[in-house]
C-alpha cells in the first residue's frame, strides 16, 4: 500500500488567553493519496488551526507533520516556504486574489518562482481556468467576477504548481448554497479525474457527499471520523 501523502504526529498547538488553551491537542491524522477529507466542527474546535499546521503556515508546540516523506520539524523556514510553494495549494474563504491582476495573471503568479517560461505559465494557467469553467473569463479582474467565479480562480491558482495536497479553509463560507454546490462539484471532479488530494475545512454539511472521510473536531481533538459519500478508489 502507498505511503500516506500526509501524516500528523501527536500535534499540539496552544494559545495563552489568561490560561493555556489547546487549539490542537495531540492530533494524529493520516491522509492518503487521492483522498478527499472534510474536517467539520463548531467554531473554535481547532480545525482551521490544524489545517494551518498541516500546510506549514504555523509551527506546533510539539509533534510533527510529515508531507511526502518530509518532516516539517527538520526544515528551516526557507525549507518550509518551499514546501508551501511546491507541495501545498491553499484555498481560502475570501479568495485572496490580487485585485489589479486578471484571472490569468492571478493563476500564473505562483508559477513565477518555479523557473517556468512565461509561455508555459500562460498555457498552464489557461488550462486550469478552462478546467474550472472560466475559459471565457481569463482577462477579467476579480471585481468583474462573481464570488463563485473568484473562488474558481483561487482553486485554479492553488493547482498551479501541481501540489501534492490542496488545503481549503471554508472555501464555500462566503458563497450562496447553489454556488457552494458548484464549488463542491469542482473539488469532486478534480479529485476523481485528476487524483488530487484535498483536505477541506467547512461548516457546509453538503460537502461531505463528495468526501471519502469526514473528520469531526471538538476542543482541539478529533471527536470522530466517519465515511463520506464517496468510497476511496470508487465513486
Coordinates of N, CA and C in Angstrom, one line a residue:
X1 N 0.8 -1.2 0.0 CA 0.0 0.0 0.0 C 0.9 1.3 0.0
X2 N 0.5 2.3 -0.7 CA 1.2 3.5 -0.8 C 1.3 4.2 0.6
X3 N 2.4 4.8 0.8 CA 2.6 5.7 2.0 C 1.6 6.8 1.9
X4 N 1.0 7.2 3.0 CA 0.1 8.4 3.0 C 0.8 9.6 2.5
X5 N 0.0 10.5 1.9 CA 0.6 11.8 1.5 C 0.9 12.7 2.6
X6 N 0.1 12.6 3.7 CA 0.3 13.5 4.8 C 0.0 12.8 6.1
X7 N 0.8 13.1 7.2 CA 0.5 12.5 8.5 C 0.8 13.5 9.5
X8 N -0.1 13.7 10.5 CA 0.3 14.5 11.7 C 0.6 13.5 12.8
X9 N 1.6 13.9 13.6 CA 2.0 13.0 14.7 C 2.0 13.8 16.0
X10 N 1.1 13.4 16.9 CA 0.9 14.0 18.3 C 1.0 15.5 18.2
X11 N 0.3 16.1 17.3 CA 0.4 17.5 17.0 C -0.3 18.3 18.1
X12 N 0.4 19.3 18.6 CA -0.1 20.2 19.7 C 0.1 21.7 19.3
X13 N -0.9 22.5 19.5 CA -0.7 24.0 19.3 C -1.6 24.7 20.4
X14 N -1.0 25.5 21.2 CA -1.7 26.2 22.2 C -1.6 27.7 22.1
X15 N -2.6 28.4 22.7 CA -2.6 29.8 22.8 C -2.8 30.2 24.3
X16 N -2.2 31.3 24.7 CA -2.4 31.8 26.1 C -3.3 33.0 26.1
X17 N -4.5 32.7 26.7 CA -5.5 33.7 26.8 C -5.9 33.8 28.3
X18 N -5.0 34.2 29.2 CA -5.2 34.1 30.6 C -4.9 32.7 31.1
X19 N -5.2 31.7 30.3 CA -4.8 30.3 30.6 C -4.4 29.7 29.3
X20 N -3.8 28.5 29.4 CA -3.4 27.8 28.2 C -4.6 27.1 27.5
X21 N -4.8 27.5 26.3 CA -5.9 26.8 25.5 C -5.3 26.0 24.4
X22 N -5.6 24.7 24.3 CA -5.0 23.9 23.2 C -6.0 23.9 22.1
X23 N -5.6 24.7 21.0 CA -6.4 24.7 19.8 C -6.3 23.4 19.0
X24 N -5.1 22.8 19.1 CA -4.9 21.4 18.6 C -4.2 20.6 19.7
X25 N -4.8 19.5 20.0 CA -4.4 18.8 21.2 C -4.1 17.3 21.0
X26 N -2.9 17.0 20.6 CA -2.4 15.7 20.4 C -3.2 15.0 19.3
X27 N -3.1 15.6 18.1 CA -3.9 15.1 17.0 C -3.0 14.2 16.1
X28 N -3.5 13.1 15.8 CA -2.9 12.1 14.9 C -3.9 11.9 13.7
X29 N -3.5 12.2 12.5 CA -4.4 12.1 11.4 C -3.5 11.7 10.2
X30 N -4.1 10.7 9.4 CA -3.4 10.3 8.2 C -4.3 10.6 7.0
X31 N -3.7 11.2 6.0 CA -4.4 11.5 4.7 C -3.8 10.7 3.6
X32 N -4.5 9.8 3.0 CA -4.0 9.0 1.9 C -3.9 9.8 0.6
X33 N -3.1 9.3 -0.3 CA -3.0 9.9 -1.7 C -4.3 9.8 -2.4
X34 N -4.8 10.9 -3.0 CA -6.0 10.8 -3.7 C -7.3 10.9 -2.9
X35 N -7.1 11.2 -1.6 CA -8.2 11.2 -0.7 C -8.8 12.6 -0.6
X36 N -10.1 12.6 -0.4 CA -10.9 13.9 -0.2 C -11.4 13.8 1.3
X37 N -10.8 14.6 2.1 CA -11.2 14.6 3.6 C -11.8 16.0 3.9
X38 N -13.0 15.9 4.5 CA -13.6 17.2 5.0 C -13.5 17.2 6.5
X39 N -13.1 18.3 7.1 CA -13.0 18.5 8.6 C -14.1 19.4 9.0
X40 N -14.9 19.0 10.0 CA -16.0 19.8 10.4 C -15.9 19.9 11.9
X41 N -16.7 20.9 12.4 CA -16.8 21.1 13.9 C -17.2 22.5 14.1
X42 N -17.6 22.8 15.4 CA -18.0 24.2 15.7 C -16.9 25.2 15.6
X43 N -17.2 26.4 15.6 CA -16.2 27.5 15.6 C -15.4 27.3 16.9
X44 N -14.0 27.4 16.8 CA -13.2 27.2 17.9 C -12.8 25.8 18.2
X45 N -13.2 24.9 17.4 CA -12.9 23.5 17.6 C -11.4 23.1 17.2
X46 N -10.7 24.0 16.5 CA -9.3 23.8 16.1 C -9.1 23.3 14.7
X47 N -10.1 23.2 13.9 CA -10.0 22.7 12.6 C -9.1 23.6 11.7
X48 N -9.3 24.9 11.7 CA -8.5 25.8 10.9 C -7.1 25.9 11.4
X49 N -6.9 25.9 12.7 CA -5.5 25.8 13.3 C -4.8 24.6 12.8
X50 N -5.5 23.4 12.8 CA -4.9 22.2 12.4 C -4.6 22.3 10.9
X51 N -5.5 22.9 10.1 CA -5.2 23.0 8.6 C -3.9 23.9 8.4
X52 N -3.8 25.0 9.2 CA -2.6 25.8 9.1 C -1.3 25.1 9.4
X53 N -1.4 24.2 10.4 CA -0.2 23.4 10.8 C 0.1 22.4 9.7
X54 N -0.9 21.8 9.1 CA -0.7 20.8 8.0 C -0.1 21.5 6.8
X55 N -0.4 22.8 6.6 CA 0.1 23.5 5.4 C 1.4 24.2 5.7
X56 N 2.0 24.1 6.9 CA 3.2 24.8 7.2 C 3.1 26.3 7.4
X57 N 1.9 26.8 7.6 CA 1.7 28.2 7.8 C 2.0 28.6 9.2
X58 N 2.1 27.6 10.1 CA 2.4 27.8 11.5 C 3.1 26.6 12.0
X59 N 3.9 26.7 13.1 CA 4.6 25.6 13.7 C 3.9 25.2 15.0
X60 N 3.9 23.9 15.3 CA 3.3 23.4 16.5 C 4.2 23.6 17.7
X61 N 3.6 23.5 18.9 CA 4.4 23.5 20.2 C 5.2 22.2 20.2
X62 N 4.5 21.1 19.8 CA 5.1 19.8 19.8 C 4.4 18.9 18.8
X63 N 5.1 17.8 18.4 CA 4.6 16.9 17.4 C 5.1 17.3 16.0
X64 N 4.6 16.7 15.0 CA 5.2 16.9 13.7 C 4.2 16.7 12.6
X65 N 4.5 17.2 11.4 CA 3.7 17.0 10.2 C 4.7 16.4 9.2
X66 N 4.3 15.3 8.5 CA 5.1 14.7 7.5 C 4.3 14.7 6.2
X67 N 4.8 15.4 5.2 CA 4.2 15.6 3.9 C 5.2 15.0 2.8
X68 N 4.7 14.0 2.1 CA 5.5 13.4 1.1 C 6.9 12.9 1.6
X69 N 6.8 12.4 2.8 CA 8.1 11.9 3.5 C 8.9 12.9 4.1
X70 N 8.6 14.2 4.0 CA 9.4 15.3 4.6 C 8.8 15.7 6.0
X71 N 9.6 15.7 7.0 CA 9.2 16.1 8.3 C 9.4 17.7 8.5
X72 N 8.3 18.3 8.8 CA 8.4 19.8 8.9 C 9.4 20.2 10.0
X73 N 9.5 19.4 11.1 CA 10.3 19.7 12.2 C 11.8 19.8 11.8
X74 N 12.1 19.1 10.7 CA 13.5 19.1 10.2 C 13.8 20.2 9.3
X75 N 12.8 21.0 8.9 CA 13.0 22.0 7.9 C 13.3 23.4 8.5
X76 N 14.1 24.2 7.8 CA 14.3 25.6 8.1 C 13.1 26.4 7.6
X77 N 13.1 27.7 8.0 CA 11.9 28.5 7.5 C 11.9 28.5 5.9
X78 N 13.1 28.6 5.3 CA 13.1 28.6 3.9 C 12.7 27.2 3.3
X79 N 13.0 26.2 4.0 CA 12.6 24.8 3.5 C 11.1 24.7 3.6
X80 N 10.5 25.2 4.7 CA 9.1 25.2 4.9 C 8.4 26.0 3.8
X81 N 9.0 27.2 3.5 CA 8.5 28.0 2.4 C 8.4 27.3 1.1
X82 N 9.5 26.5 0.8 CA 9.5 25.7 -0.4 C 8.4 24.6 -0.4
X83 N 8.1 24.0 0.7 CA 7.0 23.1 0.8 C 5.7 23.8 0.5
X84 N 5.5 25.0 1.1 CA 4.2 25.7 0.8 C 4.1 26.1 -0.6
X85 N 5.2 26.4 -1.3 CA 5.2 26.8 -2.7 C 5.0 25.7 -3.6
X86 N 5.7 24.6 -3.3 CA 5.7 23.5 -4.3 C 4.8 22.3 -4.0
X87 N 4.5 22.1 -2.8 CA 3.8 20.9 -2.4 C 2.3 21.1 -1.9
X88 N 2.0 22.4 -1.5 CA 0.7 22.6 -1.0 C 0.0 23.7 -1.8
X89 N -1.3 23.5 -2.1 CA -2.1 24.5 -2.7 C -3.1 25.0 -1.6
X90 N -3.3 26.3 -1.5 CA -4.2 26.8 -0.5 C -5.4 27.5 -1.1
X91 N -6.6 27.2 -0.6 CA -7.8 27.9 -1.0 C -8.4 28.5 0.3
X92 N -8.8 29.8 0.3 CA -9.3 30.4 1.5 C -10.7 31.0 1.2
X93 N -11.4 31.3 2.3 CA -12.8 31.7 2.3 C -12.9 33.0 1.4
X94 N -12.0 33.9 1.6 CA -12.2 35.3 1.0 C -11.3 35.4 -0.3
X95 N -10.9 34.3 -0.9 CA -10.3 34.2 -2.2 C -8.8 34.7 -2.3
X96 N -8.5 35.9 -1.6 CA -7.2 36.4 -1.6 C -6.5 36.6 -3.0
X97 N -7.4 37.1 -3.9 CA -6.8 37.4 -5.2 C -6.3 38.8 -5.3
X98 N -5.4 39.0 -6.2 CA -4.8 40.4 -6.3 C -5.7 41.2 -7.3
X99 N -6.2 42.3 -6.7 CA -7.3 43.0 -7.4 C -6.9 43.5 -8.8
X100 N -5.7 44.0 -9.0 CA -5.3 44.6 -10.2 C -4.7 43.6 -11.2
X101 N -4.8 42.3 -10.9 CA -4.4 41.2 -11.8 C -5.6 40.6 -12.4
X102 N -5.5 40.1 -13.7 CA -6.6 39.4 -14.3 C -6.6 38.0 -13.7
X103 N -7.7 37.2 -14.0 CA -7.8 35.8 -13.6 C -6.5 35.1 -14.0
X104 N -6.1 35.3 -15.3 CA -5.0 34.6 -15.8 C -3.7 34.9 -15.0
X105 N -3.5 36.2 -14.8 CA -2.3 36.7 -14.0 C -2.3 36.1 -12.6
X106 N -3.5 36.1 -12.0 CA -3.5 35.5 -10.6 C -3.1 34.1 -10.6
X107 N -3.5 33.3 -11.6 CA -3.2 31.9 -11.6 C -1.7 31.7 -12.0
X108 N -1.2 32.6 -12.8 CA 0.2 32.5 -13.2 C 1.2 32.8 -12.0
X109 N 0.7 33.6 -11.1 CA 1.6 34.2 -10.0 C 2.4 33.1 -9.3
X110 N 1.8 32.0 -8.8 CA 2.6 31.0 -8.0 C 3.7 30.4 -8.9
X111 N 3.5 30.4 -10.2 CA 4.5 29.7 -11.1 C 5.7 30.6 -11.4
X112 N 5.7 31.8 -11.0 CA 6.8 32.7 -11.3 C 8.1 32.3 -10.6
X113 N 7.9 31.6 -9.5 CA 9.1 31.2 -8.7 C 9.6 29.8 -9.0
X114 N 9.0 29.2 -10.0 CA 9.4 27.8 -10.3 C 10.3 27.6 -11.6
X115 N 10.7 28.7 -12.2 CA 11.6 28.6 -13.3 C 11.0 28.3 -14.6
X116 N 9.6 28.4 -14.7 CA 8.9 28.1 -15.9 C 9.0 29.3 -16.9
X117 N 9.0 29.1 -18.1 CA 8.9 30.2 -19.1 C 7.5 30.8 -19.0
X118 N 7.5 32.1 -19.5 CA 6.2 32.8 -19.5 C 5.2 32.1 -20.3
X119 N 5.6 31.5 -21.4 CA 4.7 30.8 -22.3 C 4.1 29.6 -21.6
X120 N 4.9 28.8 -20.9 CA 4.5 27.6 -20.2 C 3.6 28.0 -19.1
X121 N 3.9 29.1 -18.3 CA 3.0 29.5 -17.3 C 1.6 29.9 -17.8
X122 N 1.6 30.6 -18.9 CA 0.3 31.1 -19.5 C -0.5 29.9 -20.0
X123 N 0.2 28.9 -20.6 CA -0.6 27.7 -21.1 C -1.1 26.9 -19.9
X124 N -0.4 26.8 -18.8 CA -0.8 26.1 -17.6 C -2.0 26.8 -17.0
X125 N -1.9 28.1 -16.9 CA -3.0 28.9 -16.2 C -4.3 28.8 -17.1
X126 N -4.1 28.9 -18.4 CA -5.3 28.8 -19.3 C -6.0 27.5 -19.1
X127 N -5.1 26.4 -19.1 CA -5.6 25.1 -19.0 C -6.4 24.9 -17.7
X128 N -5.9 25.5 -16.6 CA -6.6 25.3 -15.3 C -7.9 26.1 -15.2
X129 N -7.9 27.3 -15.8 CA -9.1 28.2 -15.8 C -10.2 27.5 -16.7
X130 N -9.8 26.9 -17.8 CA -10.8 26.2 -18.6 C -11.3 25.0 -17.7
X131 N -10.5 24.3 -17.0 CA -10.8 23.2 -16.2 C -11.9 23.6 -15.1
X132 N -11.8 24.8 -14.6 CA -12.8 25.2 -13.6 C -13.9 26.0 -14.2
X133 N -14.0 26.0 -15.5 CA -15.2 26.6 -16.1 C -15.1 28.1 -16.4
X134 N -13.8 28.6 -16.4 CA -13.7 30.1 -16.6 C -12.9 30.4 -17.9
X135 N -13.0 29.5 -18.9 CA -12.3 29.7 -20.2 C -12.6 31.0 -20.9
X136 N -13.8 31.6 -20.6 CA -14.2 32.8 -21.2 C -14.0 34.1 -20.3
X137 N -13.3 33.8 -19.2 CA -13.1 34.9 -18.2 C -11.7 35.2 -17.9
X138 N -10.8 34.7 -18.8 CA -9.3 34.8 -18.5 C -8.8 36.2 -18.2
X139 N -9.4 37.2 -18.8 CA -8.8 38.5 -18.8 C -9.7 39.5 -17.9
X140 N -10.6 38.9 -17.1 CA -11.4 39.7 -16.2 C -10.6 39.8 -14.8
X141 N -10.7 40.9 -14.2 CA -10.2 41.1 -12.9 C -11.2 40.7 -11.8
X142 N -10.7 40.5 -10.6 CA -11.6 39.9 -9.5 C -12.9 40.7 -9.4
X143 N -12.9 42.0 -9.4 CA -14.1 42.8 -9.2 C -15.1 42.7 -10.3
X144 N -14.6 42.1 -11.4 CA -15.5 41.9 -12.6 C -16.1 40.5 -12.6
X145 N -15.8 39.7 -11.5 CA -16.2 38.3 -11.4 C -17.1 38.2 -10.2
X146 N -18.0 37.2 -10.2 CA -18.9 36.9 -9.1 C -18.0 36.2 -8.0
X147 N -18.6 36.1 -6.8 CA -17.9 35.4 -5.7 C -17.5 33.9 -6.1
X148 N -18.5 33.2 -6.8 CA -18.2 31.9 -7.2 C -17.1 31.8 -8.2
X149 N -17.1 32.8 -9.1 CA -16.0 32.8 -10.2 C -14.7 33.2 -9.5
X150 N -14.7 34.0 -8.5 CA -13.4 34.3 -7.9 C -12.8 33.1 -7.1
X151 N -13.7 32.3 -6.5 CA -13.3 31.1 -5.9 C -12.8 30.1 -6.9
X152 N -13.3 30.1 -8.1 CA -12.8 29.2 -9.1 C -11.4 29.6 -9.5
X153 N -11.2 30.9 -9.6 CA -9.8 31.4 -9.9 C -8.9 31.0 -8.8
X154 N -9.3 31.1 -7.5 CA -8.5 30.7 -6.4 C -8.1 29.2 -6.4
X155 N -9.1 28.4 -6.8 CA -8.9 26.9 -6.9 C -7.8 26.7 -8.0
X156 N -8.0 27.3 -9.2 CA -7.0 27.2 -10.3 C -5.6 27.6 -9.8
X157 N -5.5 28.7 -9.1 CA -4.3 29.2 -8.6 C -3.6 28.2 -7.6
X158 N -4.5 27.5 -6.8 CA -4.0 26.5 -5.8 C -3.4 25.3 -6.6
X159 N -3.8 25.0 -7.8 CA -3.4 23.9 -8.5 C -2.2 24.2 -9.4
X160 N -1.8 25.5 -9.5 CA -0.8 25.9 -10.5 C 0.5 25.1 -10.5
X161 N 1.0 24.8 -9.3 CA 2.3 24.2 -9.2 C 2.2 22.7 -9.0
X162 N 1.0 22.1 -9.4 CA 0.7 20.7 -9.2 C 1.1 20.2 -7.8
X163 N 0.4 20.7 -6.8 CA 0.7 20.4 -5.4 C 0.4 18.9 -5.1
X164 N 1.0 18.4 -4.1 CA 0.7 17.1 -3.5 C -0.6 17.1 -2.9
X165 N -1.0 18.2 -2.3 CA -2.2 18.3 -1.5 C -2.8 19.7 -1.6
X166 N -4.1 19.9 -1.6 CA -4.8 21.2 -1.6 C -5.5 21.2 -0.2
X167 N -5.2 22.3 0.5 CA -5.9 22.6 1.8 C -6.8 23.8 1.6
X168 N -8.1 23.6 1.9 CA -9.1 24.6 1.7 C -9.8 25.0 3.0
X169 N -9.8 26.2 3.4 CA -10.3 26.7 4.7 C -11.6 27.4 4.4
X170 N -12.8 26.8 4.7 CA -14.1 27.4 4.5 C -14.3 27.9 3.0
X171 N -14.0 27.1 2.0 CA -14.0 27.6 0.6 C -15.4 28.0 0.1
X172 N -16.4 27.5 0.8 CA -17.8 27.9 0.4 C -18.5 28.8 1.4
X173 N -17.7 29.3 2.5 CA -18.3 30.0 3.5 C -18.8 31.4 3.2
X174 N -18.3 31.9 2.0 CA -18.7 33.3 1.6 C -19.7 33.2 0.3
X175 N -20.2 32.0 0.1 CA -21.0 31.8 -1.1 C -22.4 31.3 -0.8
X176 N -23.3 31.5 -1.8 CA -24.7 31.0 -1.6 C -24.7 29.5 -1.8
X177 N -25.8 28.9 -1.5 CA -25.9 27.4 -1.5 C -25.7 26.8 -2.9
X178 N -26.2 27.5 -3.9 CA -26.1 27.0 -5.3 C -24.6 27.0 -5.7
X179 N -24.0 28.2 -5.4 CA -22.6 28.3 -5.8 C -21.7 27.4 -5.0
X180 N -22.0 27.2 -3.7 CA -21.3 26.3 -2.9 C -21.3 24.9 -3.5
X181 N -22.5 24.5 -4.0 CA -22.6 23.1 -4.6 C -21.7 23.0 -5.8
X182 N -21.6 24.1 -6.6 CA -20.8 24.1 -7.8 C -19.3 24.0 -7.4
X183 N -18.9 24.6 -6.3 CA -17.5 24.5 -5.9 C -17.2 23.1 -5.4
X184 N -18.2 22.5 -4.7 CA -18.0 21.2 -4.2 C -17.9 20.2 -5.4
X185 N -18.6 20.4 -6.4 CA -18.6 19.6 -7.6 C -17.2 19.7 -8.3
X186 N -16.7 20.9 -8.3 CA -15.3 21.1 -8.9 C -14.3 20.3 -8.1
X187 N -14.3 20.4 -6.8 CA -13.4 19.7 -6.0 C -13.5 18.2 -6.3
X188 N -14.8 17.7 -6.4 CA -15.1 16.3 -6.6 C -14.5 15.9 -8.0
X189 N -14.7 16.7 -9.0 CA -14.2 16.4 -10.3 C -12.7 16.3 -10.3
X190 N -12.0 17.3 -9.7 CA -10.6 17.3 -9.7 C -10.0 16.1 -8.9
X191 N -10.7 15.7 -7.8 CA -10.3 14.6 -7.0 C -10.5 13.3 -7.8
X192 N -11.6 13.1 -8.5 CA -11.9 11.8 -9.2 C -11.1 11.7 -10.5
X193 N -11.1 12.8 -11.2 CA -10.4 12.7 -12.6 C -8.9 12.9 -12.5
X194 N -8.4 13.7 -11.6 CA -7.0 14.0 -11.5 C -6.3 13.3 -10.4
X195 N -7.1 12.7 -9.4 CA -6.5 12.1 -8.3 C -5.9 13.1 -7.3
X196 N -6.4 14.4 -7.4 CA -5.9 15.4 -6.5 C -6.4 15.2 -5.0
X197 N -5.5 15.3 -4.1 CA -5.8 15.1 -2.7 C -6.3 16.4 -2.1
X198 N -7.4 16.4 -1.4 CA -8.0 17.6 -0.7 C -8.2 17.3 0.7
X199 N -7.9 18.4 1.5 CA -8.4 18.4 2.9 C -9.2 19.8 3.0
X200 N -10.5 19.7 3.3 CA -11.3 20.9 3.3 C -11.9 21.1 4.7
X201 N -11.7 22.3 5.3 CA -12.4 22.7 6.5 C -13.7 23.4 6.1
X202 N -14.8 23.0 6.7 CA -16.0 23.6 6.3 C -17.1 23.4 7.4
X203 N -18.1 24.3 7.4 CA -19.3 24.1 8.2 C -20.4 23.6 7.3
X204 N -20.1 23.5 6.0 CA -21.1 23.1 5.0 C -21.2 21.6 4.9
X205 N -22.3 21.1 5.5 CA -22.6 19.7 5.5 C -22.7 19.0 4.2
X206 N -23.1 19.8 3.1 CA -23.3 19.2 1.8 C -21.9 18.8 1.2
X207 N -20.8 19.3 1.7 CA -19.5 18.9 1.1 C -19.2 17.4 1.4
X208 N -19.8 16.9 2.5 CA -19.5 15.6 2.9 C -19.9 14.5 1.9
X209 N -20.9 14.9 1.0 CA -21.3 14.0 0.0 C -20.2 13.7 -1.0
X210 N -19.2 14.6 -1.2 CA -18.1 14.4 -2.1 C -16.9 13.8 -1.4
X211 N -16.9 13.7 -0.1 CA -15.8 13.3 0.7 C -15.6 11.7 0.8
X212 N -14.4 11.3 1.0 CA -14.1 9.9 1.4 C -14.3 9.7 2.9
X213 N -13.8 10.7 3.6 CA -14.0 10.7 5.1 C -14.3 12.0 5.6
X214 N -15.1 12.1 6.7 CA -15.4 13.3 7.4 C -14.8 13.2 8.8
X215 N -13.9 14.2 9.1 CA -13.3 14.3 10.4 C -14.0 15.3 11.3
X216 N -14.5 14.9 12.4 CA -15.2 15.9 13.3 C -14.2 16.3 14.4
X217 N -14.1 17.6 14.5 CA -13.2 18.2 15.5 C -14.0 18.8 16.7
X218 N -13.5 18.7 17.9 CA -14.1 19.3 19.1 C -13.0 19.5 20.1
X219 N -12.9 20.8 20.6 CA -12.0 21.2 21.6 C -10.5 20.7 21.3
X220 N -10.2 20.9 20.0 CA -8.8 20.7 19.6 C -8.5 19.2 19.3
X221 N -9.4 18.4 19.4 CA -9.2 16.9 19.2 C -10.1 16.4 18.2
X222 N -9.7 15.2 17.7 CA -10.6 14.5 16.7 C -11.7 13.8 17.5
X223 N -12.9 14.2 17.4 CA -14.0 13.6 18.1 C -14.5 12.3 17.4
X224 N -14.3 12.2 16.1 CA -14.8 11.1 15.4 C -14.4 11.2 13.9
X225 N -14.4 10.1 13.3 CA -14.2 10.0 11.8 C -15.2 9.1 11.2
X226 N -15.9 9.6 10.2 CA -17.0 8.8 9.6 C -16.8 8.8 8.1
X227 N -17.4 7.8 7.4 CA -17.3 7.7 6.0 C -18.1 8.9 5.3
X228 N -17.6 9.4 4.2 CA -18.3 10.4 3.4 C -19.1 9.7 2.4
X229 N -19.5 10.4 1.4 CA -20.4 9.8 0.4 C -19.7 9.1 -0.7
X230 N -18.4 9.1 -0.8 CA -17.6 8.5 -1.8 C -16.6 7.5 -1.2
X231 N -16.6 6.3 -1.9 CA -15.6 5.3 -1.5 C -14.2 5.6 -2.1
X232 N -13.2 5.5 -1.4 CA -11.8 5.7 -1.9 C -11.5 4.6 -2.9
X233 N -11.2 5.1 -4.1 CA -11.0 4.1 -5.2 C -12.2 3.7 -5.9
X234 N -13.3 4.4 -5.5 CA -14.6 4.1 -6.2 C -15.3 5.4 -6.5
X235 N -16.6 5.4 -6.6 CA -17.4 6.6 -6.9 C -18.7 6.5 -6.1

